[in-house]
DNA sequence: AATGAATGAGGTTTCATTCAT
DNA sequence: GATGAATGAAACCTCATTCAT
């Protein structure tokens, strides 16, 4: 669906999907290792299992690959978030569950998230806007959960900030792994972040 | 001092410093606009106010410019942090002051921090290690303040995490400006983050 | 076969051979006129009849062109030497024939030999070693003929020296043309060298 | 005297000579190691013991350095040849002595000769002509000795060829060292060449 | 007379993209 | 639909040479 943004000369839509999946899979690894700019289209083609000519039957420009990668990552993240988060729940525990499963997701997709994180700026304005929109949607899923789960009413800004904090803390687990993975596993990381979120520095209670 | 890592063919050290400052100033703007990879060395030279030949008298490779930029940013951030943070203070208020001035600093240097944030991965392994080390030092400054300011003893991991959270929240003000600046000024942002940090979600008290 | 030393991104081996022949042909002329260093890759591409991009599909570095040139020359020299020299002949006349045809060969390939002569030192250590090996092989062909043709047994060193003398005298016809071509044609040159070789200075006999 | 061909902005001729000697000494080593083209003017200046600016007070173009080097080598070779060769002697032994001392000279100046050998072609037409002239003069010294030493009258061409052979065999000791130095010392090399020259292949006599 | 900072033309090489087969 | 050879703009970097001090 979102793929409609990247036109292909190939008619067979199923084939287009299949080839693009190959592409994204190959490209993520490469982008992770060397970054978008240092990865050549030939390398992408090779990693995807077809020729450079074929690659260009399914995209127009190199940047399209990056867009496809980002899009696919967001798609997968979003699906998994929707699966594991029920915004209609109203208990504090449901918020905690949501956070925990989001952190777990960020652990599973560390590499992908890292890539996206570092390379979005290489997208065109348009594509960047599209991607930011996706991110806004995800943040507002978190906002929903937060609002529904908290007993006392909070200001909109405060809720936004909490959502953003959680969102970034999830990504942080990936992009600051060099410092965080020394002191934490994903589980202790989640526990400690939740503890801090709930109690701040003034109280010290077990979650 | 740190410049020793990038050799120059020019002997006059004062001149080297001067020229490199010009370079860094010019490069930051360019990197911000188009990213490191899309910025050409000739553009850097021009923005620095000298010829391409002269540029290469002060660096060896394009990557050196990026290193110089990162180094200079860290240097400036560090100096300002050291100026505004007194790790020997033991009151909660001194922690709050530290956070506030760190956030202010991140507001002032938004662009620089954003650049560094997005481009470090383009540095060589060595240079990256050097930069990460700088970051570790800054995080541990925050750890110090936290440890000294809190009445109750916290676990090392917990302190580390709080320090990392604060550190990243500062950067976040820059790299998520597209979402945060709609709801906050740097002051309300600082206030709210501090509020959350202090009280978490369980209590609602005025700072 | 020997081409395996210079990898190409092009898969069609026949095409690789064809294009490299074009390249060598074009490059020899240029190297002869201006030397390897003063010849630009763009000039080589142009003289070869294709674009600079295409040139680099068939080589990795400019030096590869030089190697290909040297290799091709040795190949051709060797083939012609093998065609015209029968190392199993045992008469003095067969030695004389061998020398005469070798000199004729050096006359035909004057330019090529000159180029190789002046530019081998621009090759990498490895490539130089490879080229010297080829030369050793050719010198030992001459050694064979000499040993088989002479009635009396000579010391190994003496045979080696004679072979080297002949070999260098052949090249000398090319690289000292500015002095030799005034007094000799290739035929009188061959005659006189053979005369000297056979009789030295003590006797004066007609060949 | 020959230096007049390379103008200098410096008036003090003694100083010019001194500086140029430094230059030549430094440059020969560099040219030997990396060749003329891969040696930079800065390297030459450094090896000469002065700055790049000073270098250009004593020459106009990089090529001048090469010319100075070649000129100096020829000068030295010529002086030594004139010292050791008396063209008025008429015995065969005096020819043998001349050859032996010329070969010894070529052994002493191997590196210099090799450099000149490989780099003359980088000189301008004019300079090349000048250098070839020097070479002609040296070859004709040999021609003189040969003519005066031989009992029977030889044709001019034959004498020329013998002189050229000897001349090139001397250089060959340097530029084919990779093959000749395995089987010979300079003394056995000289002996064997003289033996061959005298007796050819038909007779086998001790010198 | 000596210095060395500044210059910029020009070299090599890469790589996204096209298009004939 | 797939291939891969061909293209050339454009990038990085070097280095001979100049000239103000």
Coordinates of N, CA and C in Angstrom, one line a residue, chain C residues 11-195:
Chain C
X11 N 32.0 -9.8 -16.9 CA 31.9 -11.3 -16.8 C 32.4 -12.0 -18.1
X12 N 31.9 -11.4 -19.2 CA 32.2 -12.0 -20.6 C 33.7 -12.0 -20.9
X13 N 34.3 -13.1 -20.7 CA 35.8 -13.2 -20.9 C 36.3 -12.8 -22.3
X14 N 35.5 -13.2 -23.3 CA 35.9 -12.8 -24.6 C 35.9 -11.3 -24.8
X15 N 34.9 -10.7 -24.2 CA 34.8 -9.2 -24.3 C 36.0 -8.6 -23.5
X16 N 36.3 -9.2 -22.4 CA 37.4 -8.7 -21.6 C 38.7 -8.7 -22.4
X17 N 38.9 -9.8 -23.1 CA 40.1 -9.9 -24.0 C 40.1 -8.9 -25.1
X18 N 39.0 -8.7 -25.7 CA 38.9 -7.8 -26.8 C 39.1 -6.4 -26.3
X19 N 38.4 -6.0 -25.3 CA 38.6 -4.6 -24.8 C 40.1 -4.4 -24.3
X20 N 40.6 -5.4 -23.7 CA 42.0 -5.2 -23.2 C 43.0 -5.1 -24.3
X21 N 42.7 -5.7 -25.4 CA 43.5 -5.6 -26.6 C 43.4 -4.1 -27.1
X22 N 42.2 -3.6 -27.2 CA 42.1 -2.2 -27.6 C 42.9 -1.3 -26.7
X23 N 42.8 -1.6 -25.4 CA 43.5 -0.8 -24.4 C 45.0 -0.8 -24.6
X24 N 45.5 -2.0 -24.7 CA 47.0 -2.2 -24.8 C 47.4 -1.4 -26.1
X25 N 46.7 -1.6 -27.2 CA 47.1 -1.0 -28.4 C 47.2 0.5 -28.2
X26 N 46.1 1.1 -27.7 CA 46.0 2.5 -27.5 C 47.1 3.0 -26.5
X27 N 47.3 2.2 -25.5 CA 48.2 2.7 -24.4 C 49.7 2.7 -24.9
X28 N 50.1 1.7 -25.6 CA 51.5 1.6 -26.0 C 51.9 2.9 -26.8
X29 N 51.0 3.3 -27.7 CA 51.3 4.5 -28.4 C 51.5 5.7 -27.5
X30 N 50.6 5.8 -26.6 CA 50.6 6.9 -25.6 C 51.9 6.9 -24.8
X31 N 52.1 5.7 -24.2 CA 53.3 5.5 -23.3 C 54.6 5.9 -24.1
X32 N 54.6 5.5 -25.3 CA 55.8 5.7 -26.1 C 56.0 7.2 -26.3
X33 N 54.9 7.9 -26.6 CA 55.0 9.4 -26.8 C 55.3 10.2 -25.6
X34 N 54.6 9.8 -24.5 CA 54.7 10.7 -23.3 C 55.1 10.0 -22.0
X35 N 55.3 8.7 -22.1 CA 55.6 8.0 -20.9 C 54.4 7.7 -20.1
X36 N 54.5 6.7 -19.2 CA 53.4 6.2 -18.4 C 52.8 7.4 -17.5
X37 N 53.7 8.1 -16.8 CA 53.2 9.0 -15.9 C 52.5 10.2 -16.5
X38 N 53.0 10.6 -17.6 CA 52.4 11.8 -18.2 C 51.1 11.5 -19.1
X39 N 50.8 10.2 -19.2 CA 49.6 9.8 -19.9 C 48.5 9.7 -18.9
X40 N 47.4 10.3 -19.2 CA 46.2 10.3 -18.2 C 45.3 9.1 -18.6
X41 N 44.6 8.7 -17.5 CA 43.7 7.6 -17.8 C 42.6 8.0 -18.8
X42 N 42.2 9.2 -18.8 CA 41.3 9.6 -19.8 C 41.8 9.5 -21.2
X43 N 43.1 9.8 -21.4 CA 43.7 9.7 -22.7 C 43.7 8.2 -23.1
X44 N 44.0 7.4 -22.1 CA 44.0 5.9 -22.4 C 42.6 5.5 -22.9
X45 N 41.6 5.9 -22.1 CA 40.3 5.5 -22.5 C 39.9 6.0 -23.9
X46 N 40.3 7.2 -24.2 CA 39.9 7.7 -25.5 C 40.7 7.0 -26.6
X47 N 42.0 6.8 -26.4 CA 42.7 6.0 -27.4 C 42.2 4.6 -27.5
X48 N 41.6 4.1 -26.5 CA 41.1 2.7 -26.6 C 39.8 2.7 -27.2
X49 N 39.2 3.8 -27.4 CA 37.9 3.9 -28.0 C 36.7 3.7 -27.1
X50 N 36.9 3.9 -25.8 CA 35.7 3.8 -24.9 C 35.8 4.9 -23.8
X51 N 34.8 5.0 -23.0 CA 34.8 6.0 -22.0 C 35.6 5.7 -20.8
X52 N 35.9 6.7 -20.0 CA 36.7 6.5 -18.8 C 36.0 5.5 -17.9
X53 N 34.7 5.5 -17.8 CA 34.0 4.6 -17.0 C 34.2 3.2 -17.4
X54 N 34.1 3.0 -18.7 CA 34.3 1.6 -19.3 C 35.7 1.1 -19.0
X55 N 36.7 2.1 -19.2 CA 38.1 1.7 -18.9 C 38.1 1.0 -17.5
X56 N 37.5 1.6 -16.5 CA 37.6 1.1 -15.2 C 36.8 -0.1 -14.9
X57 N 36.0 -0.5 -15.9 CA 35.3 -1.8 -15.8 C 36.3 -3.0 -16.0
X58 N 37.4 -2.6 -16.7 CA 38.3 -3.7 -17.2 C 39.7 -3.7 -16.4
X59 N 39.8 -2.7 -15.6 CA 41.0 -2.6 -14.7 C 40.6 -2.1 -13.4
X60 N 41.5 -2.1 -12.4 CA 41.3 -1.5 -11.1 C 42.0 -0.2 -11.0
X61 N 43.3 -0.2 -11.4 CA 44.1 0.9 -11.2 C 44.8 1.2 -12.5
X62 N 45.3 2.5 -12.6 CA 46.0 2.9 -13.8 C 47.2 1.9 -14.0
X63 N 47.8 1.6 -13.0 CA 49.0 0.7 -13.1 C 48.7 -0.6 -13.8
X64 N 47.4 -1.0 -13.7 CA 47.0 -2.3 -14.3 C 47.2 -2.2 -15.8
X65 N 47.0 -1.0 -16.4 CA 47.1 -0.8 -17.8 C 48.6 -1.1 -18.2
X66 N 49.5 -0.5 -17.4 CA 50.9 -0.7 -17.6 C 51.2 -2.2 -17.6
X67 N 50.7 -2.9 -16.6 CA 51.0 -4.3 -16.4 C 50.5 -5.1 -17.6
X68 N 49.3 -4.7 -18.1 CA 48.7 -5.4 -19.2 C 49.5 -5.2 -20.5
X69 N 50.0 -4.0 -20.6 CA 50.9 -3.7 -21.7 C 52.1 -4.5 -21.7
X70 N 52.8 -4.5 -20.5 CA 54.0 -5.3 -20.4 C 53.7 -6.8 -20.6
X71 N 52.7 -7.2 -20.0 CA 52.4 -8.7 -20.2 C 52.2 -9.0 -21.6
X72 N 51.4 -8.2 -22.3 CA 51.1 -8.5 -23.7 C 52.3 -8.5 -24.5
X73 N 53.2 -7.5 -24.3 CA 54.5 -7.5 -25.0 C 55.3 -8.8 -24.8
X74 N 55.5 -9.1 -23.6 CA 56.2 -10.3 -23.3 C 55.6 -11.6 -23.9
X75 N 54.3 -11.6 -23.8 CA 53.6 -12.7 -24.4 C 53.9 -12.8 -25.9
X76 N 53.8 -11.7 -26.6 CA 54.0 -11.7 -28.0 C 55.5 -12.0 -28.4
X77 N 56.4 -11.4 -27.6 CA 57.8 -11.7 -27.8 C 58.0 -13.2 -27.6
X78 N 57.5 -13.7 -26.6 CA 57.8 -15.1 -26.3 C 57.2 -16.0 -27.4
X79 N 56.0 -15.8 -27.8 CA 55.4 -16.6 -28.8 C 56.3 -16.6 -30.1
X80 N 56.7 -15.4 -30.4 CA 57.5 -15.3 -31.6 C 58.9 -16.0 -31.4
X81 N 59.4 -15.9 -30.3 CA 60.7 -16.6 -30.0 C 60.5 -18.1 -30.1
X82 N 59.5 -18.5 -29.5 CA 59.2 -20.0 -29.5 C 59.0 -20.5 -31.0
X83 N 58.4 -19.7 -31.7 CA 58.1 -20.0 -33.1 C 59.4 -20.1 -33.9
X84 N 60.3 -19.2 -33.7 CA 61.5 -19.2 -34.6 C 62.7 -19.8 -34.0
X85 N 62.7 -20.3 -32.8 CA 63.8 -20.9 -32.2 C 63.6 -22.3 -31.8
X86 N 64.4 -23.2 -32.3 CA 64.3 -24.6 -32.0 C 65.5 -25.0 -31.1
X87 N 65.3 -25.1 -29.8 CA 66.4 -25.3 -28.9 C 67.1 -26.7 -29.1
X88 N 66.5 -27.5 -29.9 CA 67.1 -28.9 -30.0 C 68.1 -29.0 -31.1
X89 N 68.1 -28.0 -32.0 CA 69.1 -27.9 -33.0 C 70.5 -27.8 -32.4
X90 N 71.5 -28.4 -33.1 CA 72.8 -28.4 -32.4 C 73.9 -27.8 -33.3
X91 N 73.5 -27.2 -34.4 CA 74.6 -26.6 -35.2 C 74.8 -25.1 -34.9
X92 N 75.9 -24.7 -35.1 CA 76.2 -23.3 -35.0 C 75.3 -22.4 -35.8
X93 N 75.0 -22.9 -37.0 CA 74.1 -22.1 -37.8 C 72.7 -21.9 -37.2
X94 N 72.3 -22.9 -36.4 CA 70.9 -22.7 -35.8 C 71.0 -21.6 -34.8
X95 N 72.2 -21.5 -34.1 CA 72.3 -20.4 -33.2 C 72.3 -19.0 -33.9
X96 N 73.0 -19.0 -35.0 CA 73.0 -17.8 -35.8 C 71.6 -17.4 -36.3
X97 N 70.9 -18.4 -36.7 CA 69.5 -18.1 -37.2 C 68.7 -17.6 -36.0
X98 N 68.9 -18.2 -34.9 CA 68.1 -17.8 -33.7 C 68.4 -16.3 -33.4
X99 N 69.6 -16.0 -33.3 CA 70.0 -14.6 -33.1 C 69.4 -13.6 -34.1
X100 N 69.5 -14.0 -35.4 CA 69.0 -13.2 -36.4 C 67.5 -13.0 -36.3
X101 N 66.8 -14.0 -36.0 CA 65.4 -13.8 -35.9 C 65.0 -13.1 -34.7
X102 N 65.8 -13.3 -33.6 CA 65.5 -12.5 -32.4 C 65.7 -11.0 -32.6
X103 N 66.8 -10.7 -33.3 CA 67.1 -9.3 -33.6 C 66.0 -8.7 -34.5
X104 N 65.5 -9.5 -35.5 CA 64.5 -9.1 -36.4 C 63.2 -8.8 -35.5
X105 N 62.9 -9.6 -34.6 CA 61.8 -9.4 -33.7 C 61.9 -8.1 -32.9
X106 N 63.1 -7.9 -32.4 CA 63.3 -6.7 -31.6 C 63.2 -5.4 -32.5
X107 N 63.5 -5.6 -33.8 CA 63.3 -4.5 -34.7 C 61.8 -4.2 -34.9
X108 N 61.1 -5.3 -35.1 CA 59.6 -5.2 -35.3 C 58.9 -4.6 -34.1
X109 N 59.4 -4.9 -32.9 CA 58.7 -4.5 -31.7 C 59.5 -3.4 -30.9
X110 N 60.3 -2.7 -31.7 CA 61.1 -1.6 -31.1 C 60.3 -0.8 -30.1
X111 N 59.2 -0.3 -30.5 CA 58.5 0.7 -29.7 C 58.0 0.0 -28.4
X112 N 57.4 -1.2 -28.6 CA 56.9 -1.9 -27.4 C 58.0 -2.2 -26.4
X113 N 59.1 -2.7 -27.0 CA 60.2 -3.0 -26.1 C 60.7 -1.8 -25.3
X114 N 60.8 -0.7 -26.1 CA 61.3 0.5 -25.5 C 60.4 1.0 -24.3
X115 N 59.1 0.9 -24.6 CA 58.1 1.3 -23.5 C 58.4 0.4 -22.3
X116 N 58.4 -0.9 -22.5 CA 58.5 -1.8 -21.4 C 59.8 -1.5 -20.7
X117 N 60.8 -1.2 -21.4 CA 62.1 -1.0 -20.9 C 62.1 0.2 -19.9
X118 N 61.4 1.2 -20.3 CA 61.5 2.5 -19.6 C 60.5 2.5 -18.4
X119 N 59.5 1.7 -18.5 CA 58.4 1.8 -17.5 C 58.2 0.7 -16.5
X120 N 58.9 -0.4 -16.7 CA 58.7 -1.5 -15.7 C 58.8 -1.0 -14.3
X121 N 59.7 -0.1 -14.1 CA 60.0 0.4 -12.7 C 58.8 1.0 -12.1
X122 N 57.8 1.4 -12.9 CA 56.6 2.0 -12.4 C 55.6 1.0 -11.9
X123 N 55.9 -0.3 -12.2 CA 55.0 -1.3 -11.7 C 55.2 -1.6 -10.2
X124 N 54.3 -2.2 -9.6 CA 54.4 -2.6 -8.2 C 55.5 -3.7 -8.1
X125 N 56.0 -3.9 -6.9 CA 57.0 -5.0 -6.7 C 56.5 -6.3 -7.3
X126 N 55.3 -6.7 -6.9 CA 54.8 -8.0 -7.4 C 54.8 -8.1 -8.9
X127 N 54.2 -7.1 -9.6 CA 54.1 -7.1 -11.0 C 55.5 -7.1 -11.6
X128 N 56.4 -6.3 -11.0 CA 57.8 -6.3 -11.5 C 58.4 -7.7 -11.4
X129 N 58.2 -8.4 -10.3 CA 58.7 -9.7 -10.2 C 58.2 -10.6 -11.3
X130 N 56.9 -10.5 -11.5 CA 56.3 -11.3 -12.6 C 56.9 -11.1 -13.9
X131 N 57.2 -9.8 -14.2 CA 57.8 -9.4 -15.5 C 59.2 -9.9 -15.6
X132 N 59.9 -9.8 -14.5 CA 61.3 -10.2 -14.5 C 61.4 -11.8 -14.8
X133 N 60.4 -12.5 -14.2 CA 60.4 -13.9 -14.4 C 60.2 -14.2 -15.9
X134 N 59.3 -13.5 -16.6 CA 59.2 -13.7 -18.0 C 60.5 -13.5 -18.7
X135 N 61.2 -12.5 -18.3 CA 62.5 -12.2 -18.9 C 63.5 -13.3 -18.7
X136 N 63.5 -13.8 -17.5 CA 64.4 -14.9 -17.2 C 64.1 -16.1 -18.1
X137 N 62.8 -16.3 -18.3 CA 62.5 -17.5 -19.2 C 63.0 -17.3 -20.6
X138 N 62.9 -16.0 -21.1 CA 63.4 -15.8 -22.4 C 64.9 -15.9 -22.5
X139 N 65.6 -15.4 -21.5 CA 67.0 -15.5 -21.5 C 67.4 -17.0 -21.5
X140 N 66.7 -17.8 -20.7 CA 67.1 -19.2 -20.7 C 66.8 -19.9 -22.0
X141 N 65.8 -19.4 -22.7 CA 65.7 -20.0 -24.1 C 67.0 -19.8 -24.9
X142 N 67.5 -18.6 -24.8 CA 68.7 -18.3 -25.5 C 69.9 -19.2 -24.9
X143 N 69.9 -19.3 -23.6 CA 70.9 -20.2 -23.0 C 70.9 -21.6 -23.6
X144 N 69.7 -22.1 -23.7 CA 69.5 -23.5 -24.3 C 70.1 -23.6 -25.7
X145 N 69.7 -22.6 -26.5 CA 70.3 -22.7 -27.9 C 71.8 -22.6 -27.9
X146 N 72.3 -21.7 -27.1 CA 73.8 -21.6 -27.0 C 74.4 -22.9 -26.6
X147 N 74.0 -23.4 -25.5 CA 74.6 -24.7 -25.0 C 74.5 -25.8 -26.1
X148 N 73.4 -25.9 -26.7 CA 73.2 -27.0 -27.7 C 74.0 -26.8 -28.9
X149 N 74.3 -25.5 -29.2 CA 74.9 -25.2 -30.5 C 76.5 -25.2 -30.5
X150 N 77.0 -25.1 -29.3 CA 78.5 -24.9 -29.3 C 79.1 -26.3 -29.2
X151 N 80.2 -26.5 -30.0 CA 80.9 -27.7 -30.0 C 81.6 -28.0 -28.6
X152 N 82.3 -27.0 -28.1 CA 83.0 -27.2 -26.9 C 82.1 -26.8 -25.7
X153 N 82.3 -27.5 -24.6 CA 81.5 -27.2 -23.4 C 82.0 -25.8 -22.8
X154 N 81.0 -25.0 -22.4 CA 81.4 -23.7 -21.8 C 80.9 -23.7 -20.3
X155 N 81.4 -22.9 -19.5 CA 81.0 -22.8 -18.1 C 79.5 -22.2 -18.1
X156 N 78.8 -22.5 -17.1 CA 77.4 -22.0 -17.0 C 77.4 -20.5 -17.0
X157 N 78.3 -19.9 -16.2 CA 78.3 -18.5 -16.2 C 78.6 -17.9 -17.5
X158 N 79.5 -18.5 -18.3 CA 79.8 -17.9 -19.6 C 78.6 -18.0 -20.5
X159 N 77.9 -19.1 -20.5 CA 76.7 -19.2 -21.3 C 75.7 -18.2 -20.9
X160 N 75.5 -18.0 -19.6 CA 74.5 -17.0 -19.1 C 74.9 -15.6 -19.7
X161 N 76.2 -15.3 -19.6 CA 76.6 -14.0 -20.0 C 76.4 -13.8 -21.5
X162 N 76.7 -14.8 -22.3 CA 76.5 -14.7 -23.7 C 75.0 -14.5 -24.0
X163 N 74.2 -15.3 -23.3 CA 72.7 -15.1 -23.5 C 72.3 -13.7 -23.1
X164 N 72.8 -13.2 -22.0 CA 72.4 -11.8 -21.6 C 72.9 -10.8 -22.6
X165 N 74.1 -11.0 -23.1 CA 74.6 -10.1 -24.1 C 73.7 -10.0 -25.3
X166 N 73.4 -11.2 -25.8 CA 72.6 -11.2 -27.0 C 71.2 -10.5 -26.7
X167 N 70.7 -10.9 -25.6 CA 69.4 -10.4 -25.2 C 69.4 -8.8 -25.1
X168 N 70.4 -8.3 -24.5 CA 70.5 -6.9 -24.3 C 70.8 -6.2 -25.7
X169 N 71.7 -6.8 -26.4 CA 72.0 -6.3 -27.7 C 70.7 -6.1 -28.6
X170 N 69.8 -7.1 -28.4 CA 68.5 -7.0 -29.2 C 67.8 -5.8 -28.7
X171 N 67.7 -5.6 -27.4 CA 66.9 -4.4 -26.9 C 67.6 -3.1 -27.3
X172 N 68.9 -3.2 -27.2 CA 69.8 -2.0 -27.5 C 69.5 -1.4 -28.9
X173 N 69.2 -2.3 -29.8 CA 68.8 -1.9 -31.1 C 67.6 -0.9 -31.1
X174 N 66.8 -1.1 -30.1 CA 65.6 -0.2 -29.9 C 66.0 1.0 -29.1
X175 N 66.6 0.8 -27.9 CA 66.7 1.9 -27.0 C 68.0 2.8 -27.3
X176 N 68.8 2.3 -28.2 CA 69.9 3.2 -28.6 C 69.8 3.5 -30.1
X177 N 68.6 3.5 -30.6 CA 68.4 3.8 -32.0 C 69.0 5.1 -32.4
X178 N 68.9 6.1 -31.6 CA 69.4 7.4 -31.9 C 70.9 7.4 -32.3
X179 N 71.6 6.3 -31.9 CA 73.0 6.3 -32.2 C 73.3 5.1 -33.2
X180 N 72.5 4.0 -33.1 CA 72.8 2.9 -33.9 C 72.2 2.9 -35.3
X181 N 71.0 3.5 -35.4 CA 70.4 3.5 -36.7 C 71.1 4.4 -37.7
X182 N 72.0 5.2 -37.3 CA 72.8 6.0 -38.2 C 73.8 5.1 -39.0
X183 N 74.3 4.1 -38.3 CA 75.4 3.3 -38.9 C 74.9 2.0 -39.4
X184 N 73.7 1.5 -39.0 CA 73.3 0.2 -39.3 C 71.9 0.1 -39.8
X185 N 71.6 -0.9 -40.6 CA 70.2 -1.4 -40.8 C 70.1 -2.6 -39.8
X186 N 68.9 -3.1 -39.6 CA 68.8 -4.2 -38.7 C 69.6 -5.4 -39.2
X187 N 69.7 -5.5 -40.6 CA 70.5 -6.6 -41.1 C 72.0 -6.5 -40.9
X188 N 72.5 -5.3 -41.2 CA 73.9 -5.2 -41.0 C 74.2 -5.2 -39.5
X189 N 73.3 -4.7 -38.7 CA 73.5 -4.8 -37.2 C 73.6 -6.2 -36.8
X190 N 72.7 -7.1 -37.3 CA 72.7 -8.5 -36.9 C 74.0 -9.1 -37.4
X191 N 74.3 -8.9 -38.6 CA 75.6 -9.5 -39.2 C 76.8 -9.1 -38.3
X192 N 76.9 -7.8 -38.0 CA 78.1 -7.4 -37.3 C 78.1 -8.0 -35.9
X193 N 77.0 -8.0 -35.2 CA 77.0 -8.5 -33.9 C 77.3 -10.0 -33.9
X194 N 76.8 -10.7 -34.9 CA 77.1 -12.2 -35.0 C 78.5 -12.4 -35.3
X195 N 79.1 -11.6 -36.2 CA 80.5 -11.7 -36.5 C 81.3 -11.5 -35.2

